[in-house]
Amino acid sequence: MLALPLILLLLFWTAIHAIVRSLNSEKGSLLPTELRSSRPSRKLRGGTHVTARYFHLKIESSAWNRYHDSLIGKLVSRRFQRSSRALGYFYDAGVAFGVLGMLCAIGLLLWTCANLFTETFLRDSVVEVHRVVKRDKQEASRIDVRGSGSFVQAIIPGVTVPFSHITPILLAIFLTQVIHEVGHAVSGALESVPIDSVGTALTLIIPSAFVSFPGSYLETLKPASRARIIAAGPWHNAVFWIILVFLGWLRLSYYSLTLFAYEDVSGLGRVVLDVESGTVLDEYLPKGSIITQLDDMRVNGTDDVWSTYLAASQPATSDGWCVDKDTFFESPRSCCLERVAVSLLSCFTTDSDTSCLDAVPLLTKPKESVRCGSISSCEGNMICVRPTESAQLLRISVRLPGQEDDEIILWRGPKKEVLQQGESNEAEALQHIHCYTSSATWNTEASAQFVPAMAPLDTIRVGRVSQDGYVLTISLQSTSIALP
């Protein structure tokens, strides 16, 4: 499984060495091969120097030196005296931040070490929990009684985040390093220290950036000036982080924010990555929507609740809904009979009686519905009902981008077929699958209307941040949908 990435990596570095050697080779060179440098390099125009050795590529240039010298000249001039003084205060704050950050980092490392040491002895502290549903005993679930884990969350592609995140992670690393080195360069200009060169490097697949100062200048600086240059890099990163937090606090739209950032939403649920354009669900499930619940079961966290819940042989017990007793007993019961044509109504039960009700307003409007655990939980002339297993109803709670409240999509069909379609990603039509949606923008007094779906296949790609980088794809046929 790792063979293909390794082969591609070797081909990539082979191409890099070939390019560097071609740049390094000069026509008509009379030097024997053994006298040439074992580290292929090439000095290009503008003082740019390229070096490649094993899995390390370095490109450095002195072309930016004149711009840095120009910045030094402006900072020492009277015209920019106020700006120079303000920058001095700014980087003095960076020194204080560096000292405080060092102390906090040491404390955090000690706390993390103690936390890991404690978890080592509590690793086997789990409790077996059995739940009996009807006559079948569900698979035992394991409840971890350990703490919530370390404050530090490692970002490791393929381990703690999906491997597909490696590209934005590497870009983020390079961007933060560029901002880091700009801090060193500007603070060096404030102290009238010239630079030798600036450059970038690539080690295996990890990019980096650097600024080189002449050592003779740094040794002559006062300790305070030297501290400002050293602390300027991490101080720039801290300020950049504050700016990103502020942008997140502004709650920019999903589409503009995802141009340069992403957020870990594993604590909320699973993210809709794509919906086939032109389908009915394309209007109700935009990219970035978060599926938060299946019925009353939350799908957040690292456990694969999605697959476990959809593959369960027995439906999980959940609270019912309070409905008017007269409405329940006066409603038809034909949809509860076997071998009946597909109806717009769904079969509900009180454990002793059954009746056909409209599931859309009852199950998709949680703010207007009253939940109940038993018949005695309902007040007045109300009775507690639940969908029967034959009704095959599945409530999918979805949080749209930029919204705080969830909306509910109501699917009717076998849950196992949904899971099978998701795992195999086959474009096969499901039998008797219906989709009903409820939107907060609809007129709640208007009755739902059902029309045939224009597209035969709605493809939803649903994913979540997980330890194995699991991405689920669901293919569903929507034969009818509730519209305003």
Short mmCIF file of C-alpha atoms in Angstrom, two decimals:
data_model
loop_
_atom_site.label_atom_id
_atom_site.label_comp_id
_atom_site.label_asym_id
_atom_site.label_seq_id
_atom_site.Cartn_x
_atom_site.Cartn_y
_atom_site.Cartn_z
CA MET A 1 0.00 0.00 0.00
CA LEU A 2 2.95 2.30 0.66
CA ALA A 3 4.78 1.17 -2.48
CA LEU A 4 3.15 3.70 -4.82
CA PRO A 5 3.85 6.77 -2.61
CA LEU A 6 7.46 5.65 -2.16
CA ILE A 7 7.90 5.15 -5.90
CA LEU A 8 6.42 8.57 -6.63
CA LEU A 9 8.67 10.13 -3.98
CA LEU A 10 11.78 8.53 -5.49
CA LEU A 11 10.78 9.64 -8.98
CA PHE A 12 10.20 13.16 -7.68
CA TRP A 13 13.65 13.41 -6.11
CA THR A 14 15.27 11.76 -9.12
CA ALA A 15 13.76 14.48 -11.30
CA ILE A 16 14.99 17.18 -8.91
CA HIS A 17 18.56 15.85 -8.97
CA ALA A 18 18.42 15.55 -12.76
CA ILE A 19 17.29 19.18 -13.10
CA VAL A 20 19.95 20.45 -10.69
CA ARG A 21 22.70 18.46 -12.45
CA SER A 22 21.57 19.79 -15.81
CA LEU A 23 21.79 23.32 -14.44
CA ASN A 24 25.18 22.56 -12.91
CA SER A 25 26.69 21.04 -16.03
CA GLU A 26 28.58 23.42 -18.30
CA LYS A 27 29.41 22.71 -21.91
CA GLY A 28 33.06 22.25 -22.61
CA SER A 29 34.04 21.57 -19.01
CA LEU A 30 37.46 19.93 -18.91
CA LEU A 31 37.27 18.92 -15.24
CA PRO A 32 37.25 15.17 -14.64
CA THR A 33 34.16 13.71 -13.00
CA GLU A 34 35.98 12.78 -9.81
CA LEU A 35 37.00 16.39 -9.22
CA ARG A 36 33.47 17.72 -9.41
CA SER A 37 31.51 18.41 -6.26
CA SER A 38 29.47 15.55 -4.86
CA ARG A 39 26.83 18.14 -3.97
CA PRO A 40 25.31 19.32 -7.27
CA SER A 41 24.76 23.06 -7.23
CA ARG A 42 24.27 25.91 -9.62
CA LYS A 43 24.71 29.64 -9.17
CA LEU A 44 22.09 31.34 -11.30
CA ARG A 45 21.42 34.97 -12.15
CA GLY A 46 20.73 37.44 -9.35
CA GLY A 47 22.95 35.61 -6.88
CA THR A 48 20.65 32.58 -6.73
CA HIS A 49 22.31 29.33 -5.67
CA VAL A 50 20.69 25.89 -5.97
CA THR A 51 21.96 22.93 -3.95
CA ALA A 52 20.69 19.35 -3.92
CA ARG A 53 21.99 16.54 -1.75
CA TYR A 54 20.11 13.30 -1.12
CA PHE A 55 16.58 14.33 -0.06
CA HIS A 56 17.42 17.96 0.62
CA LEU A 57 17.00 20.82 -1.86
CA LYS A 58 18.06 24.37 -1.01
CA ILE A 59 17.57 27.53 -3.04
CA GLU A 60 19.13 30.72 -1.66
CA SER A 61 19.48 34.12 -3.22
CA SER A 62 21.02 37.51 -2.49
CA ALA A 63 18.64 39.27 -4.87
CA TRP A 64 16.57 40.55 -1.94
CA ASN A 65 19.56 42.11 -0.16
CA ARG A 66 19.10 45.50 -1.82
CA TYR A 67 15.48 45.70 -0.68
CA HIS A 68 16.56 44.90 2.86
CA ASP A 69 19.30 47.55 2.68
CA SER A 70 16.70 50.04 1.46
CA LEU A 71 14.50 49.18 4.45
CA ILE A 72 17.45 49.78 6.80
CA GLY A 73 18.02 53.20 5.23
CA LYS A 74 14.38 54.19 5.74
CA LEU A 75 14.24 53.02 9.35
CA VAL A 76 17.32 55.07 10.34
CA SER A 77 16.09 58.22 8.58
CA ARG A 78 14.26 61.00 10.43
CA ARG A 79 11.25 60.69 8.15
CA PHE A 80 10.44 57.24 9.50
CA GLN A 81 11.58 57.88 13.08
CA ARG A 82 8.10 57.33 14.55
CA SER A 83 7.66 54.12 12.60
CA SER A 84 11.05 52.91 13.79
CA ARG A 85 10.13 53.67 17.41
CA ALA A 86 6.77 51.89 17.05
CA LEU A 87 8.48 48.83 15.57
CA GLY A 88 10.89 48.87 18.49
CA TYR A 89 8.02 48.71 20.98
CA PHE A 90 6.35 46.02 18.87
CA TYR A 91 9.41 43.76 18.94
CA ASP A 92 10.02 44.49 22.63
CA ALA A 93 6.58 42.99 23.21
CA GLY A 94 7.78 40.03 21.16
CA VAL A 95 10.67 39.49 23.58
CA ALA A 96 8.27 39.46 26.53
CA PHE A 97 6.02 37.07 24.63
CA GLY A 98 9.00 34.81 23.93
CA VAL A 99 9.93 34.56 27.61
CA LEU A 100 6.33 33.93 28.66
CA GLY A 101 5.83 31.44 25.83
CA MET A 102 8.95 29.51 26.83
CA LEU A 103 7.71 29.16 30.41
CA CYS A 104 4.24 28.10 29.25
CA ALA A 105 5.73 25.58 26.82
CA ILE A 106 7.83 23.98 29.56
CA GLY A 107 4.77 23.79 31.82
CA LEU A 108 2.68 22.30 29.02
CA LEU A 109 5.31 19.67 28.29
CA LEU A 110 5.46 18.68 31.96
CA TRP A 111 1.64 18.51 32.15
CA THR A 112 1.44 16.43 28.96
CA CYS A 113 4.13 14.07 30.25
CA ALA A 114 2.25 13.58 33.52
CA ASN A 115 -1.02 13.08 31.64
CA LEU A 116 0.47 10.42 29.36
CA PHE A 117 2.09 8.72 32.35
CA THR A 118 -1.31 8.58 34.10
CA GLU A 119 -3.12 7.28 31.01
CA THR A 120 -0.60 4.45 30.72
CA PHE A 121 -1.90 2.95 33.98
CA LEU A 122 -5.56 3.60 33.15
CA ARG A 123 -5.48 2.20 29.63
CA ASP A 124 -7.28 -0.98 30.60
CA SER A 125 -9.89 0.80 32.72
CA VAL A 126 -12.95 0.16 30.56
CA VAL A 127 -16.42 -1.00 31.43
CA GLU A 128 -18.43 -3.56 29.47
CA VAL A 129 -21.98 -2.36 28.85
CA HIS A 130 -24.72 -4.65 27.47
CA ARG A 131 -28.05 -3.44 26.17
CA VAL A 132 -30.97 -5.79 25.59
CA VAL A 133 -33.33 -4.87 22.77
CA LYS A 134 -36.35 -7.18 22.39
CA ARG A 135 -34.87 -10.70 22.54
CA ASP A 136 -31.53 -9.94 20.94
CA LYS A 137 -28.57 -8.65 22.88
CA GLN A 138 -26.70 -5.99 20.99
CA GLU A 139 -22.98 -6.09 20.65
CA ALA A 140 -21.30 -4.92 23.83
CA SER A 141 -20.05 -1.39 23.73
CA ARG A 142 -16.95 -0.28 25.49
CA ILE A 143 -17.06 2.92 27.49
CA ASP A 144 -13.71 4.45 28.17
CA VAL A 145 -13.48 5.92 31.66
CA ARG A 146 -10.26 7.75 31.00
CA GLY A 147 -9.89 11.45 30.72
CA SER A 148 -10.50 13.48 27.63
CA GLY A 149 -6.87 13.28 26.55
CA SER A 150 -4.01 15.68 26.08
CA PHE A 151 -4.42 19.38 25.47
CA VAL A 152 -1.95 19.08 22.59
CA GLN A 153 -3.53 17.63 19.44
CA ALA A 154 -0.97 16.34 16.97
CA ILE A 155 -1.77 16.86 13.28
CA ILE A 156 -0.39 13.78 11.50
CA PRO A 157 -1.69 13.09 7.97
CA GLY A 158 -3.08 9.58 7.76
CA VAL A 159 -3.11 9.18 11.56
CA THR A 160 -4.98 12.01 13.28
CA VAL A 161 -6.29 13.73 10.14
CA PRO A 162 -7.05 12.36 6.65
CA PHE A 163 -3.98 11.89 4.47
CA SER A 164 -5.62 14.13 1.85
CA HIS A 165 -5.00 17.06 4.22
CA ILE A 166 -1.25 16.84 3.65
CA THR A 167 -1.30 19.49 0.89
CA PRO A 168 -2.93 22.29 2.94
CA ILE A 169 -0.83 21.27 5.95
CA LEU A 170 2.43 21.63 3.99
CA LEU A 171 1.26 24.93 2.52
CA ALA A 172 0.41 26.16 6.02
CA ILE A 173 3.85 25.12 7.28
CA PHE A 174 5.56 27.01 4.47
CA LEU A 175 3.38 30.10 4.91
CA THR A 176 4.03 30.27 8.65
CA GLN A 177 7.78 29.88 8.05
CA VAL A 178 7.76 32.73 5.54
CA ILE A 179 5.96 34.93 8.08
CA HIS A 180 8.45 33.76 10.71
CA GLU A 181 11.48 34.71 8.61
CA VAL A 182 9.96 38.08 7.66
CA GLY A 183 9.96 38.84 11.37
CA HIS A 184 13.69 38.13 11.62
CA ALA A 185 14.41 40.22 8.51
CA VAL A 186 12.40 43.27 9.63
CA SER A 187 13.77 43.20 13.18
CA GLY A 188 17.27 42.84 11.74
CA ALA A 189 16.69 45.92 9.58
CA LEU A 190 15.54 47.77 12.70
CA GLU A 191 18.94 47.00 14.26
CA SER A 192 20.77 47.92 10.98
CA VAL A 193 21.93 44.33 10.46
CA PRO A 194 22.23 43.39 6.75
CA ILE A 195 21.34 39.95 5.44
CA ASP A 196 23.58 37.58 3.51
CA SER A 197 20.77 35.78 1.70
CA VAL A 198 17.22 34.51 1.90
CA GLY A 199 16.02 31.18 0.64
CA THR A 200 13.79 28.19 0.78
CA ALA A 201 14.48 24.50 1.24
CA LEU A 202 12.72 21.19 0.80
CA THR A 203 13.60 18.23 3.03
CA LEU A 204 11.92 15.06 1.79
CA ILE A 205 8.46 16.67 1.38
CA ILE A 206 8.61 19.34 4.10
CA PRO A 207 9.19 22.91 2.86
CA SER A 208 11.01 25.57 4.87
CA ALA A 209 12.33 29.11 4.56
CA PHE A 210 15.31 30.91 6.07
CA VAL A 211 17.12 34.25 6.38
CA SER A 212 20.89 34.32 6.79
CA PHE A 213 22.62 37.09 8.77
CA PRO A 214 26.39 37.66 8.91
CA GLY A 215 27.64 36.31 12.23
CA SER A 216 30.07 39.18 12.72
CA TYR A 217 27.22 41.70 12.94
CA LEU A 218 25.16 39.64 15.36
CA GLU A 219 28.08 39.24 17.76
CA THR A 220 28.49 43.01 18.10
CA LEU A 221 24.83 43.62 19.01
CA LYS A 222 23.61 44.33 22.53
CA PRO A 223 21.71 41.49 24.23
CA ALA A 224 18.42 43.40 23.95
CA SER A 225 18.86 43.94 20.21
CA ARG A 226 19.86 40.33 19.68
CA ALA A 227 16.82 39.17 21.68
CA ARG A 228 14.51 41.27 19.49
CA ILE A 229 15.85 39.60 16.33
CA ILE A 230 15.59 36.11 17.82
CA ALA A 231 12.07 36.58 19.23
CA ALA A 232 10.70 38.36 16.14
CA GLY A 233 10.01 35.12 14.25
CA PRO A 234 7.72 33.41 16.77
CA TRP A 235 6.20 36.80 17.62
CA HIS A 236 5.12 37.21 13.99
CA ASN A 237 3.59 33.72 14.08
CA ALA A 238 1.66 34.59 17.24
CA VAL A 239 0.30 37.80 15.72
CA PHE A 240 -0.65 35.91 12.56
CA TRP A 241 -2.53 33.36 14.71
CA ILE A 242 -4.40 36.18 16.46
CA ILE A 243 -5.42 37.55 13.06
CA LEU A 244 -6.72 34.13 11.98
CA VAL A 245 -8.70 33.77 15.22
CA PHE A 246 -10.19 37.20 14.63
CA LEU A 247 -11.20 36.24 11.09
CA GLY A 248 -12.85 33.12 12.48
CA TRP A 249 -14.67 35.22 15.06
CA LEU A 250 -16.05 37.36 12.22
CA ARG A 251 -17.73 34.19 10.89
CA LEU A 252 -16.91 34.71 7.24
CA SER A 253 -18.90 32.68 4.76
CA TYR A 254 -17.90 29.08 4.23
CA TYR A 255 -16.83 29.62 0.63
CA SER A 256 -14.53 32.58 1.34
CA LEU A 257 -13.08 31.13 4.53
CA THR A 258 -12.17 27.79 2.95
CA LEU A 259 -9.99 29.58 0.41
CA PHE A 260 -7.24 29.81 3.03
CA ALA A 261 -8.34 27.90 6.13
CA TYR A 262 -10.19 24.86 7.38
CA GLU A 263 -11.65 23.85 10.71
CA ASP A 264 -11.74 20.54 12.56
CA VAL A 265 -15.46 19.76 12.86
CA SER A 266 -15.08 16.18 14.08
CA GLY A 267 -16.72 17.30 17.32
CA LEU A 268 -19.87 18.26 15.41
CA GLY A 269 -20.30 15.46 12.90
CA ARG A 270 -19.48 14.55 9.31
CA VAL A 271 -18.98 17.04 6.51
CA VAL A 272 -20.74 16.85 3.15
CA LEU A 273 -17.87 17.03 0.68
CA ASP A 274 -19.86 16.96 -2.54
CA VAL A 275 -23.36 16.53 -3.95
CA GLU A 276 -23.85 15.66 -7.59
CA SER A 277 -24.80 18.88 -9.37
CA GLY A 278 -28.21 19.09 -10.93
CA THR A 279 -29.82 16.67 -8.49
CA VAL A 280 -32.67 17.45 -6.12
CA LEU A 281 -30.49 17.25 -3.00
CA ASP A 282 -28.02 19.73 -4.45
CA GLU A 283 -30.31 22.53 -3.22
CA TYR A 284 -30.62 21.22 0.32
CA LEU A 285 -27.11 19.85 0.98
CA PRO A 286 -24.51 22.45 -0.05
CA LYS A 287 -20.84 21.69 0.32
CA GLY A 288 -19.67 22.17 3.87
CA SER A 289 -22.92 21.03 5.46
CA ILE A 290 -22.36 18.96 8.60
CA ILE A 291 -24.39 15.82 9.28
CA THR A 292 -24.71 15.84 13.06
CA GLN A 293 -27.16 13.04 13.89
CA LEU A 294 -28.77 9.88 12.62
CA ASP A 295 -32.14 9.79 14.37
CA ASP A 296 -31.16 10.54 17.99
CA MET A 297 -27.61 9.19 17.61
CA ARG A 298 -24.84 11.76 17.26
CA VAL A 299 -22.15 10.94 14.69
CA ASN A 300 -19.37 13.11 16.11
CA GLY A 301 -16.13 11.88 17.63
CA THR A 302 -13.66 9.30 16.40
CA ASP A 303 -15.93 6.25 16.70
CA ASP A 304 -17.55 5.09 13.47
CA VAL A 305 -21.10 5.63 14.69
CA TRP A 306 -22.29 6.09 11.10
CA SER A 307 -21.51 2.52 10.02
CA THR A 308 -22.37 0.95 13.38
CA TYR A 309 -25.80 2.55 13.53
CA LEU A 310 -26.76 1.87 9.92
CA ALA A 311 -25.58 -1.76 10.12
CA ALA A 312 -27.40 -2.58 13.38
CA SER A 313 -29.75 -5.56 13.02
CA GLN A 314 -32.17 -4.11 15.57
CA PRO A 315 -33.34 -0.48 15.67
CA ALA A 316 -32.06 1.50 18.61
CA THR A 317 -34.65 2.50 21.19
CA SER A 318 -35.41 6.22 21.25
CA ASP A 319 -38.03 8.62 22.51
CA GLY A 320 -41.31 8.95 20.68
CA TRP A 321 -43.50 11.91 19.77
CA CYS A 322 -46.68 13.19 21.43
CA VAL A 323 -49.62 13.41 19.01
CA ASP A 324 -53.30 14.07 19.45
CA LYS A 325 -55.05 10.87 20.51
CA ASP A 326 -58.13 11.49 18.36
CA THR A 327 -55.99 12.21 15.30
CA PHE A 328 -54.06 9.00 15.81
CA PHE A 329 -57.08 6.69 16.17
CA GLU A 330 -59.06 8.39 13.39
CA SER A 331 -56.22 8.09 10.85
CA PRO A 332 -56.20 5.20 8.36
CA ARG A 333 -54.20 2.05 9.03
CA SER A 334 -53.74 0.80 5.50
CA CYS A 335 -50.06 1.78 5.28
CA CYS A 336 -49.27 -0.54 8.20
CA LEU A 337 -50.50 -3.60 6.30
CA GLU A 338 -48.08 -5.83 4.41
CA ARG A 339 -47.79 -5.71 0.63
CA VAL A 340 -49.32 -2.26 0.40
CA ALA A 341 -48.25 0.19 -2.29
CA VAL A 342 -45.89 2.94 -1.24
CA SER A 343 -47.84 5.63 0.62
CA LEU A 344 -47.03 9.21 1.55
CA LEU A 345 -48.04 8.34 5.11
CA SER A 346 -45.93 6.29 7.52
CA CYS A 347 -46.89 3.68 10.07
CA PHE A 348 -46.67 4.70 13.75
CA THR A 349 -47.36 2.61 16.84
CA THR A 350 -48.18 3.01 20.51
CA ASP A 351 -46.84 -0.52 21.18
CA SER A 352 -50.46 -1.77 21.10
CA ASP A 353 -52.13 0.13 18.24
CA THR A 354 -50.95 1.33 14.84
CA SER A 355 -52.00 4.18 12.58
CA CYS A 356 -50.81 6.06 9.50
CA LEU A 357 -49.53 9.60 10.06
CA ASP A 358 -47.73 12.25 8.05
CA ALA A 359 -44.14 11.90 9.26
CA VAL A 360 -42.81 15.10 7.69
CA PRO A 361 -44.25 17.74 10.09
CA LEU A 362 -43.91 15.40 13.05
CA LEU A 363 -40.29 14.26 12.66
CA THR A 364 -38.66 17.20 10.88
CA LYS A 365 -39.72 20.05 13.18
CA PRO A 366 -38.12 19.37 16.56
CA LYS A 367 -39.02 22.80 17.96
CA GLU A 368 -42.72 22.19 17.36
CA SER A 369 -42.80 18.54 18.42
CA VAL A 370 -42.92 17.17 21.96
CA ARG A 371 -40.78 14.09 22.64
CA CYS A 372 -41.88 11.39 25.06
CA GLY A 373 -40.46 8.28 26.66
CA SER A 374 -43.77 6.56 27.42
CA ILE A 375 -47.52 7.08 27.12
CA SER A 376 -47.62 8.75 30.53
CA SER A 377 -45.08 11.35 29.38
CA CYS A 378 -47.65 13.13 27.22
CA GLU A 379 -50.09 15.60 28.74
CA GLY A 380 -53.79 16.09 28.09
CA ASN A 381 -55.37 14.31 25.15
CA MET A 382 -51.97 13.32 23.74
CA ILE A 383 -50.48 9.90 23.16
CA CYS A 384 -46.86 8.78 22.67
CA VAL A 385 -46.15 7.17 19.28
CA ARG A 386 -43.05 5.92 17.45
CA PRO A 387 -42.44 4.92 13.84
CA THR A 388 -42.66 1.17 13.32
CA GLU A 389 -39.68 -0.74 12.04
CA SER A 390 -41.54 -1.37 8.78
CA ALA A 391 -41.83 2.40 8.22
CA GLN A 392 -38.07 2.47 7.57
CA LEU A 393 -37.63 6.12 8.53
CA LEU A 394 -34.23 7.69 9.13
CA ARG A 395 -33.81 11.25 10.35
CA ILE A 396 -30.58 12.90 9.18
CA SER A 397 -29.83 16.14 11.02
CA VAL A 398 -27.83 18.59 8.92
CA ARG A 399 -26.21 21.90 9.89
CA LEU A 400 -25.82 24.21 6.92
CA PRO A 401 -22.78 26.50 6.58
CA GLY A 402 -23.18 29.70 8.57
CA GLN A 403 -26.13 28.40 10.60
CA GLU A 404 -26.33 27.41 14.25
CA ASP A 405 -29.45 25.24 14.14
CA ASP A 406 -29.85 21.87 12.46
CA GLU A 407 -32.31 21.01 9.74
CA ILE A 408 -33.65 17.50 9.29
CA ILE A 409 -33.73 15.39 6.13
CA LEU A 410 -36.07 12.41 6.45
CA TRP A 411 -35.17 9.30 4.46
CA ARG A 412 -37.49 6.35 3.99
CA GLY A 413 -35.82 3.09 3.05
CA PRO A 414 -33.61 0.28 4.41
CA LYS A 415 -30.74 1.70 6.43
CA LYS A 416 -28.48 -1.22 5.53
CA GLU A 417 -28.84 -0.44 1.84
CA VAL A 418 -27.70 3.11 2.57
CA LEU A 419 -24.62 1.70 4.26
CA GLN A 420 -23.97 -0.79 1.45
CA GLN A 421 -24.20 1.95 -1.13
CA GLY A 422 -21.86 4.05 0.96
CA GLU A 423 -19.22 1.36 1.32
CA SER A 424 -19.26 0.06 -2.25
CA ASN A 425 -19.89 3.41 -3.96
CA GLU A 426 -21.93 1.66 -6.64
CA ALA A 427 -24.35 3.72 -8.73
CA GLU A 428 -27.25 1.32 -8.30
CA ALA A 429 -30.80 2.49 -7.71
CA LEU A 430 -32.31 1.70 -4.33
CA GLN A 431 -35.82 0.33 -4.16
CA HIS A 432 -38.55 2.47 -2.59
CA ILE A 433 -36.30 5.22 -1.25
CA HIS A 434 -37.96 8.54 -0.47
CA CYS A 435 -36.48 11.80 0.72
CA TYR A 436 -38.38 14.40 2.70
CA THR A 437 -36.81 17.63 3.89
CA SER A 438 -37.85 20.38 6.24
CA SER A 439 -36.41 23.86 5.96
CA ALA A 440 -36.70 26.74 8.40
CA THR A 441 -37.52 29.02 5.47
CA TRP A 442 -40.63 27.08 4.49
CA ASN A 443 -44.18 28.12 5.36
CA THR A 444 -44.95 25.82 8.26
CA GLU A 445 -48.69 26.13 7.69
CA ALA A 446 -48.50 24.80 4.13
CA SER A 447 -48.79 21.08 3.64
CA ALA A 448 -45.89 19.26 2.02
CA GLN A 449 -46.22 18.50 -1.67
CA PHE A 450 -44.53 15.56 -3.32
CA VAL A 451 -43.29 15.55 -6.90
CA PRO A 452 -41.14 13.03 -8.79
CA ALA A 453 -37.44 13.72 -8.65
CA MET A 454 -36.03 15.03 -11.90
CA ALA A 455 -32.67 13.28 -11.50
CA PRO A 456 -32.59 9.49 -10.96
CA LEU A 457 -29.51 9.46 -8.76
CA ASP A 458 -28.35 11.74 -5.96
CA THR A 459 -24.75 11.18 -4.93
CA ILE A 460 -23.63 12.53 -1.57
CA ARG A 461 -20.03 12.31 -0.44
CA VAL A 462 -19.88 12.54 3.32
CA GLY A 463 -16.65 12.62 5.29
CA ARG A 464 -15.30 13.41 8.72
CA VAL A 465 -11.96 14.03 10.34
CA SER A 466 -10.99 10.75 11.94
CA GLN A 467 -7.94 8.85 13.02
CA ASP A 468 -7.96 6.71 9.87
CA GLY A 469 -8.91 9.51 7.50
CA TYR A 470 -12.13 7.68 6.59
CA VAL A 471 -14.29 9.26 3.88
CA LEU A 472 -17.73 7.80 3.23
CA THR A 473 -19.58 7.99 -0.07
CA ILE A 474 -23.31 7.41 -0.24
CA SER A 475 -25.30 6.80 -3.41
CA LEU A 476 -29.06 7.11 -3.01
CA GLN A 477 -31.98 7.20 -5.41
CA SER A 478 -34.53 9.87 -4.57
CA THR A 479 -37.92 8.97 -6.01
CA SER A 480 -39.79 11.82 -4.35
CA ILE A 481 -38.97 14.86 -2.28
CA ALA A 482 -40.98 17.28 -0.18
CA LEU A 483 -40.97 20.75 -1.67
CA PRO A 484 -42.41 24.07 -0.41
#
